[in-house]
Short mmCIF file of C-alpha atoms in Angstrom, two decimals:
data_model
loop_
_atom_site.label_atom_id
_atom_site.label_comp_id
_atom_site.label_asym_id
_atom_site.label_seq_id
_atom_site.Cartn_x
_atom_site.Cartn_y
_atom_site.Cartn_z
CA UNK N 1 -0.02 -0.19 -0.14
CA UNK N 2 1.42 3.55 -0.72
CA UNK N 3 2.01 6.13 1.72
CA UNK N 4 -0.45 8.70 1.69
CA UNK N 5 1.33 11.87 0.58
CA UNK N 6 -1.31 14.14 -0.02
CA UNK N 7 -2.97 16.90 2.58
CA UNK N 8 -6.38 18.43 2.68
CA UNK N 9 -6.76 22.25 3.27
CA UNK N 10 -8.08 21.48 6.56
CA UNK N 11 -4.97 20.18 7.95
CA UNK N 12 -3.73 23.39 7.91
CA UNK N 13 -6.87 25.53 9.26
CA UNK N 14 -7.87 26.45 12.70
CA UNK N 15 -7.21 29.16 15.28
CA UNK N 16 -4.33 30.20 17.92
CA UNK N 17 -5.48 29.86 21.24
CA UNK N 18 -4.59 31.92 24.17
CA UNK N 19 -2.97 31.64 27.36
CA UNK N 20 0.43 31.00 29.04
CA UNK N 21 1.89 27.75 28.92
CA UNK N 22 2.55 26.35 32.71
CA UNK N 23 5.45 23.80 31.59
CA UNK N 24 9.14 24.23 30.09
CA UNK N 25 11.16 22.67 27.51
CA UNK N 26 13.90 20.24 28.52
CA UNK N 27 16.06 17.84 26.61
CA UNK N 28 14.43 13.73 26.98
CA UNK N 29 15.67 11.06 25.36
CA UNK N 30 17.44 12.97 23.12
CA UNK N 31 14.54 15.28 21.60
CA UNK N 32 13.56 19.18 22.79
CA UNK N 33 10.38 18.15 24.64
CA UNK N 34 7.93 20.35 26.43
CA UNK N 35 7.05 18.59 29.87
CA UNK N 36 3.98 19.43 31.69
CA UNK N 37 4.38 17.77 35.58
CA UNK N 38 1.37 16.48 37.35
CA UNK N 39 -0.56 18.52 39.15
CA UNK N 40 -0.74 17.57 42.01
CA UNK N 41 3.06 16.31 42.20
CA UNK N 42 3.24 12.78 42.71
CA UNK N 43 6.10 10.17 44.27
CA UNK N 44 7.23 7.06 43.23
CA UNK N 45 6.72 5.61 39.45
CA UNK N 46 5.00 8.15 37.58
CA UNK N 47 2.40 7.47 34.55
CA UNK N 48 3.33 9.24 31.66
CA UNK N 49 1.16 10.52 28.36
CA UNK N 50 2.94 11.15 25.60
CA UNK N 51 1.40 13.81 23.02
CA UNK N 52 2.26 13.00 19.25
CA UNK N 53 1.29 16.55 17.82
CA UNK N 54 0.12 17.77 14.45
CA UNK N 55 2.16 18.98 11.67
CA UNK N 56 2.75 22.51 13.68
CA UNK N 57 4.68 20.66 15.97
CA UNK N 58 5.65 21.46 19.80
CA UNK N 59 5.68 25.02 19.40
CA UNK N 60 1.92 25.66 18.78
CA UNK N 61 0.61 27.50 21.98
CA UNK N 62 -2.63 25.39 21.60
CA UNK N 63 -0.79 22.11 22.33
CA UNK N 64 1.42 22.78 25.08
CA UNK N 65 -1.85 24.61 26.81
CA UNK N 66 -3.62 20.83 25.96
CA UNK N 67 -0.55 19.18 27.42
CA UNK N 68 -1.17 21.23 30.94
CA UNK N 69 -4.61 20.04 30.71
CA UNK N 70 -3.68 16.43 30.79
CA UNK N 71 -1.04 17.00 33.42
CA UNK N 72 -3.85 18.11 35.86
CA UNK N 73 -5.03 14.79 36.17
CA UNK N 74 -2.00 13.54 37.87
CA UNK N 75 0.21 12.47 34.83
CA UNK N 76 3.25 13.46 33.84
CA UNK N 77 2.88 15.13 29.90
CA UNK N 78 5.57 15.21 27.56
CA UNK N 79 5.14 16.83 24.19
CA UNK N 80 8.23 15.74 22.18
CA UNK N 81 9.82 17.56 18.91
CA UNK N 82 9.31 14.09 16.66
CA UNK N 83 9.64 16.73 13.79
CA UNK N 84 13.69 17.81 15.36
CA UNK N 85 12.64 21.57 14.61
CA UNK N 86 11.08 20.86 11.31
CA UNK N 87 7.48 21.61 11.74
CA UNK N 88 5.15 23.71 9.93
CA UNK N 89 5.39 27.52 10.60
CA UNK N 90 2.69 27.88 12.96
CA UNK N 91 2.05 31.39 11.30
CA UNK N 92 0.99 29.71 8.49
CA UNK N 93 -2.46 28.62 10.59
CA UNK N 94 -3.28 32.53 10.56
CA UNK N 95 -2.34 32.67 6.96
CA UNK N 96 -4.64 30.37 5.65
CA UNK N 97 -8.20 30.58 6.84
CA UNK N 98 -7.08 32.80 9.90
CA UNK N 99 -10.53 32.66 11.48
CA UNK N 100 -13.78 31.00 10.34
CA UNK N 101 -15.89 34.00 11.31
CA UNK N 102 -14.20 36.23 8.51
CA UNK N 103 -14.08 32.96 5.94
CA UNK N 104 -16.78 35.08 3.98
CA UNK N 105 -14.39 38.18 3.30
CA UNK N 106 -11.99 36.06 1.47
CA UNK N 107 -11.80 36.63 -2.30
CA UNK N 108 -11.31 33.89 -4.85
CA UNK N 109 -8.01 35.42 -5.67
CA UNK N 110 -6.87 35.45 -1.77
CA UNK N 111 -8.09 31.61 -1.89
CA UNK N 112 -6.06 30.67 -4.35
CA UNK N 113 -3.19 32.31 -2.88
CA UNK N 114 -3.54 30.22 0.23
CA UNK N 115 -3.63 27.08 -1.72
CA UNK N 116 -0.64 27.96 -3.38
CA UNK N 117 1.11 28.50 0.37
CA UNK N 118 -0.43 25.19 1.64
CA UNK N 119 0.88 23.15 -1.49
CA UNK N 120 4.29 24.84 -1.39
CA UNK N 121 4.69 24.17 2.37
CA UNK N 122 3.34 20.69 2.64
CA UNK N 123 4.10 18.90 -0.14
CA UNK N 124 7.96 18.75 0.48
CA UNK N 125 6.96 18.45 4.57
CA UNK N 126 5.18 15.22 4.01
CA UNK N 127 7.55 13.96 2.04
CA UNK N 128 10.57 14.45 4.30
CA UNK N 129 8.63 13.31 7.31
CA UNK N 130 7.62 10.05 5.88
CA UNK N 131 6.93 6.98 7.76
CA UNK N 132 10.49 5.47 7.16
CA UNK N 133 12.08 8.58 8.70
CA UNK N 134 9.66 9.51 11.77
CA UNK N 135 8.44 6.02 13.12
CA UNK N 136 11.83 5.12 14.17
CA UNK N 137 11.89 8.45 16.09
CA UNK N 138 8.99 8.01 17.36
CA UNK N 139 9.88 4.26 18.63
CA UNK N 140 13.53 5.23 20.23
CA UNK N 141 11.56 8.07 22.11
CA UNK N 142 8.76 5.46 23.76
CA UNK N 143 11.59 2.38 24.06
CA UNK N 144 13.77 4.94 26.10
CA UNK N 145 10.75 6.28 28.36
CA UNK N 146 9.61 2.46 29.03
CA UNK N 147 12.89 1.80 29.79
CA UNK N 148 13.24 4.68 32.41
CA UNK N 149 12.89 3.20 35.91
CA UNK N 150 10.46 5.98 37.06
CA UNK N 151 8.07 5.39 34.23
CA UNK N 152 4.60 3.75 35.31
CA UNK N 153 2.31 2.96 32.41
CA UNK N 154 2.55 4.92 29.33
CA UNK N 155 0.10 6.42 27.15
CA UNK N 156 -0.41 8.31 23.82
CA UNK N 157 -2.61 11.01 22.66
CA UNK N 158 -2.01 11.87 18.94
CA UNK N 159 -3.42 14.71 16.92
CA UNK N 160 -3.92 14.82 13.32
CA UNK N 161 -0.68 13.34 11.82
CA UNK N 162 0.10 12.30 15.27
CA UNK N 163 -3.19 10.19 15.53
CA UNK N 164 -1.94 7.40 12.95
CA UNK N 165 1.45 7.32 15.17
CA UNK N 166 -0.58 6.97 18.61
CA UNK N 167 -2.21 3.58 16.85
CA UNK N 168 0.80 2.37 15.38
CA UNK N 169 2.28 2.26 18.81
CA UNK N 170 -0.67 0.22 19.98
CA UNK N 171 0.24 -2.58 17.53
CA UNK N 172 0.89 -5.93 19.02
CA UNK N 173 4.57 -6.05 17.50
CA UNK N 174 5.62 -2.53 18.19
CA UNK N 175 8.99 -2.56 20.03
CA UNK N 176 7.40 0.61 21.93
CA UNK N 177 3.82 -0.41 22.52
CA UNK N 178 2.12 1.79 25.02
CA UNK N 179 -0.35 0.85 27.44
CA UNK N 180 -3.43 2.87 26.11
CA UNK N 181 -3.64 4.77 22.96
CA UNK N 182 -6.03 7.71 21.91
CA UNK N 183 -6.18 9.33 18.23
CA UNK N 184 -7.97 12.51 18.07
CA UNK N 185 -8.80 13.20 14.27
CA UNK N 186 -6.34 10.87 12.69
CA UNK N 187 -4.72 11.84 9.19
CA UNK N 188 -3.37 9.28 6.80
CA UNK N 189 -4.80 6.23 8.78
CA UNK N 190 -5.69 2.97 6.91
CA UNK N 191 -7.22 -0.48 8.06
CA UNK N 192 -3.88 -2.02 7.91
CA UNK N 193 -2.69 0.10 10.39
CA UNK N 194 -5.24 -1.24 12.97
CA UNK N 195 -5.64 -4.97 12.17
CA UNK N 196 -2.46 -5.70 14.45
CA UNK N 197 -4.02 -4.29 17.30
CA UNK N 198 -5.73 -7.08 19.61
CA UNK N 199 -4.49 -6.06 23.28
CA UNK N 200 -3.74 -1.98 23.62
CA UNK N 201 -7.00 -0.21 24.38
CA UNK N 202 -7.67 2.38 21.86
CA UNK N 203 -9.81 5.31 21.50
CA UNK N 204 -10.74 7.18 18.27
CA UNK N 205 -12.45 10.59 17.92
CA UNK N 206 -13.07 12.33 14.97
CA UNK N 207 -15.50 14.92 13.67
CA UNK N 208 -18.38 13.85 11.09
CA UNK N 209 -17.11 16.94 8.73
CA UNK N 210 -13.37 15.90 8.87
CA UNK N 211 -12.11 16.17 5.22
CA UNK N 212 -8.93 13.63 6.33
CA UNK N 213 -11.21 10.67 6.96
CA UNK N 214 -14.67 9.72 6.11
CA UNK N 215 -17.11 8.64 8.80
CA UNK N 216 -17.41 5.52 6.35
CA UNK N 217 -13.61 4.87 6.81
CA UNK N 218 -13.83 5.47 10.46
CA UNK N 219 -16.48 2.76 10.51
CA UNK N 220 -14.52 0.39 8.74
CA UNK N 221 -11.55 0.78 11.35
CA UNK N 222 -13.92 0.37 14.11
CA UNK N 223 -15.33 -2.82 12.95
CA UNK N 224 -11.93 -4.05 12.71
CA UNK N 225 -10.88 -2.73 15.94
CA UNK N 226 -14.40 -4.12 17.58
CA UNK N 227 -13.63 -7.52 16.86
CA UNK N 228 -10.05 -7.36 18.07
CA UNK N 229 -10.42 -5.06 21.23
CA UNK N 230 -14.18 -5.69 22.23
CA UNK N 231 -14.98 -3.48 24.97
CA UNK N 232 -11.42 -1.89 25.49
CA UNK N 233 -12.35 0.17 22.29
CA UNK N 234 -13.91 3.57 22.04
CA UNK N 235 -15.06 5.48 18.78
CA UNK N 236 -17.07 8.63 19.11
CA UNK N 237 -18.09 11.16 15.97
CA UNK N 238 -18.49 14.53 16.94
CA UNK N 239 -21.26 16.23 14.92
CA UNK N 240 -20.42 18.48 12.45
CA UNK N 241 -16.78 18.96 13.82
CA UNK N 242 -13.75 19.33 11.58
CA UNK N 243 -10.13 18.03 11.49
CA UNK N 244 -8.19 19.28 14.33
CA UNK N 245 -11.30 20.26 16.60
CA UNK N 246 -9.65 18.63 19.56
CA UNK N 247 -6.66 21.32 19.41
CA UNK N 248 -7.33 24.09 16.71
CA UNK N 249 -10.77 24.74 17.36
CA UNK N 250 -12.27 28.00 17.50
CA UNK N 251 -12.85 28.70 21.44
CA UNK N 252 -14.93 31.62 20.68
CA UNK N 253 -17.88 29.53 18.96
CA UNK N 254 -20.07 27.86 21.48
CA UNK N 255 -20.28 24.50 19.78
CA UNK N 256 -16.98 24.32 18.92
CA UNK N 257 -15.22 25.00 22.70
CA UNK N 258 -17.99 22.60 23.97
CA UNK N 259 -16.86 19.95 21.84
CA UNK N 260 -13.26 20.66 22.59
CA UNK N 261 -13.99 20.34 26.25
CA UNK N 262 -16.11 17.17 25.76
CA UNK N 263 -13.20 15.37 23.81
CA UNK N 264 -10.66 16.46 26.40
CA UNK N 265 -12.97 14.78 28.98
CA UNK N 266 -13.65 11.88 26.88
CA UNK N 267 -9.79 11.43 26.47
CA UNK N 268 -9.16 11.64 30.23
CA UNK N 269 -11.69 9.22 31.02
CA UNK N 270 -10.56 6.76 28.92
CA UNK N 271 -6.48 6.61 29.70
CA UNK N 272 -7.52 7.04 33.64
CA UNK N 273 -9.72 3.76 33.02
CA UNK N 274 -6.56 1.73 32.32
CA UNK N 275 -4.22 3.69 34.24
CA UNK N 276 -5.75 2.66 37.27
#
């Protein structure tokens, strides 16, 4: 099966959130990593949740704020730079559909410019960060994390580009297999990715307006995983939510804000169930 190298414009639409991250950057297992320590602090072995970011990487404030939210559940949360400094510039997020509330003001000419920017930025990037390059970097980090004697259980939450890799880390033969995996609006996920998952609890959350994965495609994945995992699977579709809603939604839109809060709660509840 050929690797998908095309990206929908929805991959680079969304909103930059406001807030001050509580964590800090450290070098962990060789990668620059945003660290949000558990609140309240814990002693002994520490359960760790690793976020696998979307294409905007670890410096998008939204993802750091999400990491802080999850750390509030008593987990150590890590957000490693799996792109090694080569994320898509988050300023592009503002250049392309800067705000859904003003989309009506866009002209045909401005939309054409935005599409050209997207193609120029994403085509080479997707090729550079293909699976043959990215998967070993991700696996090496998780292997080192699991080998750390202070690590308790490990979970991962992947967003968009990272959503697929969170499930890859749940495969039975993964050398870096996690204890629980959550994929939020995964990109490029195919049935063959989930067939080898028969042990690790998995959750997949997606909006019905997600242009990167149809509801029908998710139904196929759900059928496979349901047969493999039974009640260790959670799948939920969020009405009218678009790709990236869990991390790049418009928080000034009441419905988008509520769905972002709902998917965060669903994720916390699912991971907590298997961390306990």
